[in-house]
Coordinates of N, CA and C in Angstrom, one line a residue:
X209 N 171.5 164.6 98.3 CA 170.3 164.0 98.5 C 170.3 162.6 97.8
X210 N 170.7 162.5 96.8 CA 171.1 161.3 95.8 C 171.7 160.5 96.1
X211 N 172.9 160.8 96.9 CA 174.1 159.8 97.6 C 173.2 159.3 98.7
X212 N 172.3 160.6 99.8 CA 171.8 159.5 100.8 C 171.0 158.5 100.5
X213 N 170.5 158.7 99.3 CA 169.0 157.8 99.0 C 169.4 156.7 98.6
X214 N 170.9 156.6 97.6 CA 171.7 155.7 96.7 C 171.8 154.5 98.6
X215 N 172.7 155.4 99.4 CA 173.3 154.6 100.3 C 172.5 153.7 101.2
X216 N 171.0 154.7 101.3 CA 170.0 153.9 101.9 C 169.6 152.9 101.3
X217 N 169.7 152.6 100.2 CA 169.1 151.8 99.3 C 170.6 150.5 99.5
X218 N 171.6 150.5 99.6 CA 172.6 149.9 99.5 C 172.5 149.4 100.8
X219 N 172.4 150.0 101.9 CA 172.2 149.6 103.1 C 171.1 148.8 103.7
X220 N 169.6 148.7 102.8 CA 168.7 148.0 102.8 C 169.3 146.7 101.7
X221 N 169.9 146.7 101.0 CA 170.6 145.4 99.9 C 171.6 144.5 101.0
X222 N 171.9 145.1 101.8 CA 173.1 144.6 102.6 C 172.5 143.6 103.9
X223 N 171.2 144.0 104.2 CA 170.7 143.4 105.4 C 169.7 142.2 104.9
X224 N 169.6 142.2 103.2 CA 168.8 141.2 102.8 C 169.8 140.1 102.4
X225 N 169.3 138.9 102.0 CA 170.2 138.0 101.2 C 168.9 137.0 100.8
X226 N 169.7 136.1 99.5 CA 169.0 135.3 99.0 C 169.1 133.9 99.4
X227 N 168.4 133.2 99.2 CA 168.3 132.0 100.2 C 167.4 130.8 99.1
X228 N 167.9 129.9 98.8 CA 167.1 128.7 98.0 C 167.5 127.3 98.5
X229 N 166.3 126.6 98.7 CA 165.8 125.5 99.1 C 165.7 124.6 98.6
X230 N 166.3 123.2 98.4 CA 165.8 122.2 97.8 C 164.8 121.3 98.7
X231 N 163.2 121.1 97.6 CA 162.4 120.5 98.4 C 162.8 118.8 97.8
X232 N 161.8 118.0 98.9 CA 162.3 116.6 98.8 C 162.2 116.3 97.5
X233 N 161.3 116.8 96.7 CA 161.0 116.9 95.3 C 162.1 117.0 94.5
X234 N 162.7 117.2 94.9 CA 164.0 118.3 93.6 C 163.4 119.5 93.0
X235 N 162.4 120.1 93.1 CA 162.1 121.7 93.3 C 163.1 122.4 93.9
X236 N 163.2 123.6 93.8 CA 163.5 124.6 94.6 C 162.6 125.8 94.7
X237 N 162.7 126.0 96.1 CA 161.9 127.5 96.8 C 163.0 128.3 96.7
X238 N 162.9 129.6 96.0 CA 163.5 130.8 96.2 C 162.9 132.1 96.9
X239 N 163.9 132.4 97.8 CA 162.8 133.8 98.2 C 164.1 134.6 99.3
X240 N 164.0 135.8 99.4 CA 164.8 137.0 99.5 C 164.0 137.1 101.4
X241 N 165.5 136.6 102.4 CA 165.2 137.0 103.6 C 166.1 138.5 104.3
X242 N 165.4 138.7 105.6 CA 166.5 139.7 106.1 C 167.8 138.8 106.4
X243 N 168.7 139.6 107.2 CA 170.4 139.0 107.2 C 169.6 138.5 108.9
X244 N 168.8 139.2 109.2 CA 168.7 138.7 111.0 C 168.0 137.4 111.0
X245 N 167.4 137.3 109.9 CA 165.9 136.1 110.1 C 166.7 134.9 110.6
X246 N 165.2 134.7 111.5 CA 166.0 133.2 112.1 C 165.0 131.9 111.5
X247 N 165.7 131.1 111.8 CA 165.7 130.0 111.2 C 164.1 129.6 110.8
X248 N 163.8 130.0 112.2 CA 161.6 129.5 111.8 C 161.0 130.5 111.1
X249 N 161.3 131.6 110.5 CA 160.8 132.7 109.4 C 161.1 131.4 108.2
X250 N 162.1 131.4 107.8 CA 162.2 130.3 106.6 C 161.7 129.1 106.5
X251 N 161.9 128.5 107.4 CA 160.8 127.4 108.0 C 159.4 128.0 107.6
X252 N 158.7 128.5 108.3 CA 157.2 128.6 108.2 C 157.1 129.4 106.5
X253 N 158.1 129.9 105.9 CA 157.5 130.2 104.7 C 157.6 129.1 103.6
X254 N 158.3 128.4 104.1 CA 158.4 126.4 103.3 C 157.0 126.1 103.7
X255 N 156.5 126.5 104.7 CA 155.3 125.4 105.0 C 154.7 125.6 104.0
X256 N 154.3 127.0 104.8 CA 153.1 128.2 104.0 C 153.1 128.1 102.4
X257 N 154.2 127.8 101.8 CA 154.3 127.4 100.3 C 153.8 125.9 100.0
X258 N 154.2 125.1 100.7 CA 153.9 123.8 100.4 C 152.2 123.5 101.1
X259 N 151.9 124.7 101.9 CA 150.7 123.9 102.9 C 151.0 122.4 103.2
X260 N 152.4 122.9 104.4 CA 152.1 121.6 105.4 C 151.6 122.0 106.3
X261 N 151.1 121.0 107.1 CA 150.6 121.7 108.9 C 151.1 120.7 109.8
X262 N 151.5 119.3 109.1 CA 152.0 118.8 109.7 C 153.6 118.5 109.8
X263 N 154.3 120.0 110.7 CA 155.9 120.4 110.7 C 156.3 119.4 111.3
X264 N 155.8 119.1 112.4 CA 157.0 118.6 113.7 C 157.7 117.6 113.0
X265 N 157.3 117.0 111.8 CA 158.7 115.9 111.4 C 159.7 116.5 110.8
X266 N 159.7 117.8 110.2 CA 160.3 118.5 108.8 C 161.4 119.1 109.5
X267 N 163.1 119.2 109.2 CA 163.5 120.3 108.9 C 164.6 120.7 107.8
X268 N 165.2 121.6 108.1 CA 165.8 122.4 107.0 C 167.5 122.2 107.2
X269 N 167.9 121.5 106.5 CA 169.4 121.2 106.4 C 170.3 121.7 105.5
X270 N 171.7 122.3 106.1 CA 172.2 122.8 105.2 C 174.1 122.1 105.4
X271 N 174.5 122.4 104.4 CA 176.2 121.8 104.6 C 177.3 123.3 104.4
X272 N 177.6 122.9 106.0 CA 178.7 123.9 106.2 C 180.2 123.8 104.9
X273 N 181.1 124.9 105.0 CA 182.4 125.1 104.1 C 183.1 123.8 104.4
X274 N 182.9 123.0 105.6 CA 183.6 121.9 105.8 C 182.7 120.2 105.1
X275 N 181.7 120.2 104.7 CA 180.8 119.2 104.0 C 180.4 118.6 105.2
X276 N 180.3 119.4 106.5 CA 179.3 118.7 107.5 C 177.9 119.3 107.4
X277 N 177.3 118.4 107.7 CA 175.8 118.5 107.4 C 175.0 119.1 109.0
X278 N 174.7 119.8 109.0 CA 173.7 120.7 110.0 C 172.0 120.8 110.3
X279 N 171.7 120.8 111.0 CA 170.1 121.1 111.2 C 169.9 122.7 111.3
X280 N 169.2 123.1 110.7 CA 169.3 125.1 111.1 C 168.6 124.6 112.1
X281 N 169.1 125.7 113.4 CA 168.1 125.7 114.3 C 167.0 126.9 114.5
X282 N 166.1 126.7 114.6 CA 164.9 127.5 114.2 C 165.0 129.0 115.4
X283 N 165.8 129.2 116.3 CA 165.5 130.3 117.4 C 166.6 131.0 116.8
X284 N 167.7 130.5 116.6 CA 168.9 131.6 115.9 C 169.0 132.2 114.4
X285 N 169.9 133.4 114.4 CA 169.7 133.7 113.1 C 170.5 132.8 112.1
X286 N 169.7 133.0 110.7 CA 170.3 131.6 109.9 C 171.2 132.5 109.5
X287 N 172.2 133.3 109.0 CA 173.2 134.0 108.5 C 174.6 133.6 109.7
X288 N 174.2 133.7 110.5 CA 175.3 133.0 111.9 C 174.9 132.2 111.7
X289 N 174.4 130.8 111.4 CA 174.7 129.6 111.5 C 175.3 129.0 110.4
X290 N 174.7 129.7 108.9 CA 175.5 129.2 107.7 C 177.0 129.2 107.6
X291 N 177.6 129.8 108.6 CA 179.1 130.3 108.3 C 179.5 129.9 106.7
X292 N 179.0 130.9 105.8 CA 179.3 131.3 104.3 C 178.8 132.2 103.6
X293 N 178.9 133.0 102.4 CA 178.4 134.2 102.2 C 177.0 134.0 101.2
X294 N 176.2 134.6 101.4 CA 174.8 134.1 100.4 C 175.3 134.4 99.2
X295 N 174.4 133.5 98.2 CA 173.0 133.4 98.5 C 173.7 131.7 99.3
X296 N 172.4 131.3 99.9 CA 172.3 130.5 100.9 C 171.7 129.2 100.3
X297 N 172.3 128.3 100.3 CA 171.5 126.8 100.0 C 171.3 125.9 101.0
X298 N 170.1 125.4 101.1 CA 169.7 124.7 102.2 C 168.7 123.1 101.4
X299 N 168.6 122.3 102.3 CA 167.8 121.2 102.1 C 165.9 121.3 103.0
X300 N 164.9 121.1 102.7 CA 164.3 120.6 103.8 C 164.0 119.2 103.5
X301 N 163.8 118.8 104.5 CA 164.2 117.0 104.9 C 163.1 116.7 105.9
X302 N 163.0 115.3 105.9 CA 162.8 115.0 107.1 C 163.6 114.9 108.2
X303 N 163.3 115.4 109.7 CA 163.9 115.3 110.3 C 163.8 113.9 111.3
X304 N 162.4 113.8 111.7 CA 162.3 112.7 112.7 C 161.1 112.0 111.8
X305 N 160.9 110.3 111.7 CA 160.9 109.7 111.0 C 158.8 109.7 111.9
X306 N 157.7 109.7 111.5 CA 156.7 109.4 112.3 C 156.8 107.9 112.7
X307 N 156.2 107.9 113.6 CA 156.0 106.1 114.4 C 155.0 105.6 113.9
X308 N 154.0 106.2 113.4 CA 153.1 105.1 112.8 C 152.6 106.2 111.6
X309 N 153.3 106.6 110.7 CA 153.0 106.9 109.1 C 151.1 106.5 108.9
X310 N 150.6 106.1 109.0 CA 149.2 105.5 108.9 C 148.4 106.5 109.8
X311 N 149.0 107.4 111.0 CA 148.6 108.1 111.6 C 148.3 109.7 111.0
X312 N 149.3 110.1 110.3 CA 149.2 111.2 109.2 C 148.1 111.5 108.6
X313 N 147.7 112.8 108.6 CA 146.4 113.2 108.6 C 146.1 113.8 106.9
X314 N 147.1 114.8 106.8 CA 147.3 115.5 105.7 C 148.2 114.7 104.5
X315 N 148.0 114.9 103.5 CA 147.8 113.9 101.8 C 149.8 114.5 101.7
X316 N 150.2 116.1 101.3 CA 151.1 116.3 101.5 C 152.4 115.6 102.5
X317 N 151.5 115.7 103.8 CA 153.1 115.0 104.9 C 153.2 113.5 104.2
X318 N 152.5 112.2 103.9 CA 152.5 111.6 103.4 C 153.6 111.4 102.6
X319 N 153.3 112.5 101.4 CA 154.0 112.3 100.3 C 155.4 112.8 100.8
X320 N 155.3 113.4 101.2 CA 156.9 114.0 101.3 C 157.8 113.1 102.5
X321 N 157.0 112.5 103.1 CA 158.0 111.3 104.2 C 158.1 110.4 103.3
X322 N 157.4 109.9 102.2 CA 157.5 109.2 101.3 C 158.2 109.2 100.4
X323 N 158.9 110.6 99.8 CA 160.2 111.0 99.2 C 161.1 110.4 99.9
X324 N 160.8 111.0 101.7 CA 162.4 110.9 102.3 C 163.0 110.1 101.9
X325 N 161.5 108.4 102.5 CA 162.3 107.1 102.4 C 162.6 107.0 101.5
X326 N 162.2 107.2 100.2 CA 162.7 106.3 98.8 C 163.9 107.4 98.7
X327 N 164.7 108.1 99.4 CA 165.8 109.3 99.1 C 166.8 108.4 99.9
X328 N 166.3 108.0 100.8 CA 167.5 107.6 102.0 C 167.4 106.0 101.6
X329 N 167.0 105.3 101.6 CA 166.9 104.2 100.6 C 167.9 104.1 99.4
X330 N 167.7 105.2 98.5 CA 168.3 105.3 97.2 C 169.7 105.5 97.6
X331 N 170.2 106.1 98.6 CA 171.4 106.7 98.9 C 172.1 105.8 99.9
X332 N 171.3 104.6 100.5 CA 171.7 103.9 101.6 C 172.0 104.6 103.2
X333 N 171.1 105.5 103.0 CA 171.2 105.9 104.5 C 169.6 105.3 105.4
X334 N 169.2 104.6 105.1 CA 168.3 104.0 105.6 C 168.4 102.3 105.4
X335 N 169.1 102.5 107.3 CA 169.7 100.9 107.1 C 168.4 100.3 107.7
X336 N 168.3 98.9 107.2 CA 167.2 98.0 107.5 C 167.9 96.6 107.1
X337 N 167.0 95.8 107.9 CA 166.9 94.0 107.5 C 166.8 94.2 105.7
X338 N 167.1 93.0 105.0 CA 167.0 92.9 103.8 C 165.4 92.6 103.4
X339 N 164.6 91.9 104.5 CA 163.7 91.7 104.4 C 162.6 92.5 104.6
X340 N 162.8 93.7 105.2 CA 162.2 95.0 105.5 C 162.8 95.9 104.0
X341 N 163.9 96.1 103.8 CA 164.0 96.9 102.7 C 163.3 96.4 101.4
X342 N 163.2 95.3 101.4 CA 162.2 95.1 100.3 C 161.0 95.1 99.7
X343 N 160.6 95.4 101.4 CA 158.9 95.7 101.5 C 158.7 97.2 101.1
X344 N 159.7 98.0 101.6 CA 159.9 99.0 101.2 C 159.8 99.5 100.1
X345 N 160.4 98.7 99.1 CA 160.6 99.2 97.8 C 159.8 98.6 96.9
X346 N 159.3 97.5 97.7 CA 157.7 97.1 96.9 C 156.5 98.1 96.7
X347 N 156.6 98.9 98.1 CA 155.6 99.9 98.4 C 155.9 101.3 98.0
X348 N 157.1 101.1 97.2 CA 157.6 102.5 96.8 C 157.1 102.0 94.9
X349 N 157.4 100.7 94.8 CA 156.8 100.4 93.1 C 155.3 100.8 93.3
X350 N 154.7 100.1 94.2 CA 153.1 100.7 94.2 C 153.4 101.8 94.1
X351 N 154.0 102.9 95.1 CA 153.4 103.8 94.5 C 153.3 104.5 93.2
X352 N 154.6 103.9 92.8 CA 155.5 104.5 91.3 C 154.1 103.6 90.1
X353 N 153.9 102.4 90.5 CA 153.0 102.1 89.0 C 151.8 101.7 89.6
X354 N 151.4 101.7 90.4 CA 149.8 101.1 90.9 C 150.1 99.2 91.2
X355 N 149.0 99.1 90.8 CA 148.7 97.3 91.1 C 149.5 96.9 90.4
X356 N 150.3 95.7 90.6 CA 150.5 94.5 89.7 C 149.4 94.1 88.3
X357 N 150.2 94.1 87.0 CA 149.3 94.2 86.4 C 150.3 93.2 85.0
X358 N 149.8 91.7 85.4 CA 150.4 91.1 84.2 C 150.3 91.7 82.2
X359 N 149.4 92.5 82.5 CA 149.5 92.8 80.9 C 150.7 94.2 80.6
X360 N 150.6 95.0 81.6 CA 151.9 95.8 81.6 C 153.0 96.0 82.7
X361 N 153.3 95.0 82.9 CA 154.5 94.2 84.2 C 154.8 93.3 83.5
X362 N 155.8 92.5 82.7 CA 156.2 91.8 82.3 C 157.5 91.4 83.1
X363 N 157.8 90.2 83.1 CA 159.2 89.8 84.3 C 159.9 90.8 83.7
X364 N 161.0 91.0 85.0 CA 161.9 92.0 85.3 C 161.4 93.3 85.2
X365 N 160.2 93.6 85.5 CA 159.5 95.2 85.6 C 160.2 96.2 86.2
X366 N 160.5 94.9 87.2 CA 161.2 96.4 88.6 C 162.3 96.6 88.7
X367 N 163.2 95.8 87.4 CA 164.7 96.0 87.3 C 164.6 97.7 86.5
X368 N 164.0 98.1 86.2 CA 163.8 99.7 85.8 C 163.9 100.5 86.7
X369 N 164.2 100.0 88.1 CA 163.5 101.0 89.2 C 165.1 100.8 89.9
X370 N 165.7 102.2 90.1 CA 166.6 102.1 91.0 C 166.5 102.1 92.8
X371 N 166.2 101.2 93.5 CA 166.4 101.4 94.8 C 166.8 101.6 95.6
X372 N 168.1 100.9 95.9 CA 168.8 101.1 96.5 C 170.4 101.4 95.6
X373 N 171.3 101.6 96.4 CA 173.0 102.3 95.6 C 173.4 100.9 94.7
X374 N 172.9 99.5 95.5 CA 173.1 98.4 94.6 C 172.2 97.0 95.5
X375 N 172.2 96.6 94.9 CA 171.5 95.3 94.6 C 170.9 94.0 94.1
X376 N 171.0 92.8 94.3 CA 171.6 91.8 93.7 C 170.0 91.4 92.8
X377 N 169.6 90.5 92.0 CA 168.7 90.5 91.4 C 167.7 89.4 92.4
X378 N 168.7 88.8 93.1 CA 167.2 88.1 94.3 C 166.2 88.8 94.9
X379 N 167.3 90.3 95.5 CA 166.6 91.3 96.3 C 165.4 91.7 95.4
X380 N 165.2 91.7 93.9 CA 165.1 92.6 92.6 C 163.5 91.8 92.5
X381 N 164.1 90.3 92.4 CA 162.7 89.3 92.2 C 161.8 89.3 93.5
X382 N 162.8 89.3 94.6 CA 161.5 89.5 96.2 C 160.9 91.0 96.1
X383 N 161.7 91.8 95.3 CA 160.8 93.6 95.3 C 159.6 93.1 94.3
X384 N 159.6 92.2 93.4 CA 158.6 92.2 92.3 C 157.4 91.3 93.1
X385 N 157.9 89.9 93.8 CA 157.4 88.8 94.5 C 156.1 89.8 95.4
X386 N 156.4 90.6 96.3 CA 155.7 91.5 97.7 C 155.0 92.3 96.1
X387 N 155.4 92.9 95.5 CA 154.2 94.1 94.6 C 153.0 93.1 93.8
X388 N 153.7 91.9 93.3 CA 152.6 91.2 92.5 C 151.6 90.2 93.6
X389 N 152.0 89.8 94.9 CA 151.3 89.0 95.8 C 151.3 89.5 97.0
X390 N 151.9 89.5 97.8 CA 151.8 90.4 99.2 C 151.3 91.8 99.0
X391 N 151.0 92.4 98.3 CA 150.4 93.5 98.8 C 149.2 93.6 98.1
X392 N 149.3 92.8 96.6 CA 147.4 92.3 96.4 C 146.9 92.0 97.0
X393 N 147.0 90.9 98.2 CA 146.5 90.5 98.8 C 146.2 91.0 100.2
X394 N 147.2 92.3 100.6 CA 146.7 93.0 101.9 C 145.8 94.0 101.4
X395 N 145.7 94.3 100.1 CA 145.0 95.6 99.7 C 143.2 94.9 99.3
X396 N 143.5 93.7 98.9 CA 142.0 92.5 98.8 C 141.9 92.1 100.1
X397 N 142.2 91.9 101.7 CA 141.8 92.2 102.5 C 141.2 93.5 103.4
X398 N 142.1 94.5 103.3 CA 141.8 95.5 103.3 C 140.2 96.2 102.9
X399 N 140.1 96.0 101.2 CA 138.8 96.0 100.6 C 138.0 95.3 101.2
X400 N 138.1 94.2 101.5 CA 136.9 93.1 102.0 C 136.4 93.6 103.3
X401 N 136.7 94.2 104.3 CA 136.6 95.1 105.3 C 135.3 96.4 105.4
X402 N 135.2 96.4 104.2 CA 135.0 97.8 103.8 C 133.5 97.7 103.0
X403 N 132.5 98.3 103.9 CA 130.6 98.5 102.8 C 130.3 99.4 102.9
X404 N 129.7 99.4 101.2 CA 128.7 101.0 101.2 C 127.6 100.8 102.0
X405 N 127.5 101.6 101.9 CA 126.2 102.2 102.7 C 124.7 103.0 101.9

């Protein structure tokens, strides 16, 4: 009776496996799936943890025994697709980039497309004009310290801020140039648009 209960118990251990996620954050989600679960069980329990609702940009990336990088696909089981033995490490990422970010509804998707860029940026996988990446990282200092603020921004503020894998200190002074003037001044138009009631 012992043996069967021992084996049933061993045979339910065998069809489970552990699975951890790195979110864009550098968190990790840990959580215990079956061996069949397919790819959208893990998916929807990332949402359901983070409360996103807005998926369709999001997915879950992982790197095969060869250092190629994969999309799980959400209809197959993730144990056949990992080809490796758990526990299981995976990424969720962005997958498709929104076309007009301004259109985002929920505070979360925001933030976390807003990891991506400053992730793919940091790592140079987000090629762009020089003059576009700098707006970029203007808008990634706003987010990091707020307004331009001559009493705690003293020159070279944004040389503290890694951006991109390298770059030269022109790029450094135009990332400071766009946070202390171009975007005070889209954010004072912006306001001027705008009455109580």
């Amino acid at each position: 009776m012992l043996s069967r209960l021992m084996s049933s118990s061993i045979r339910s251990l065998d069809r489970e496996c552990n699975c951890t996620v790195r979110l864009l954050d550098d968190s990790e989600y840990t959580c215990t799936i079956q061996r069949d679960a397919k790819g959208q069980y893990l998916f929807d329990l990332i949402c359901h943890h983070l409360n996103l609702l807005e998926k369709d940009y999001f997915g879950i990336r992982y790197v095969d025994p060869d250092k190629q990088r994969h999309w799980l696909e959400f209809t197959k089981s993730i144990a056949k697709q990992m080809k490796s033995q758990p526990p299981f490490t995976m990424c969720l990422r962005v997958k498709f980039y929104p076309p007009d970010p301004a259109a985002l509804k929920e505070e979360i998707t925001r933030y976390l497309v807003f990891l991506q860029v400053k992730r793919d940026l940091y790592h140079g996988r987000l090629l762009c004009k020089t003059s576009d990446a700098a707006l970029l990282a203007a808008y990634i200092l706003q987010a990091e310290i707020g307004d331009y603020d001559p009493g705690k921004h003293p020159e070279g503020y944004s040389s503290k801020f890694q951006f991109f894998p390298k770059h030269s200190e022109k790029l450094e002074r135009r990332i400071a140039e766009i946070h202390k003037t171009d975007l005070l001044r889209f954010y004072q138009r912006q306001g001027a648009g705008i009455t109580r009631a």
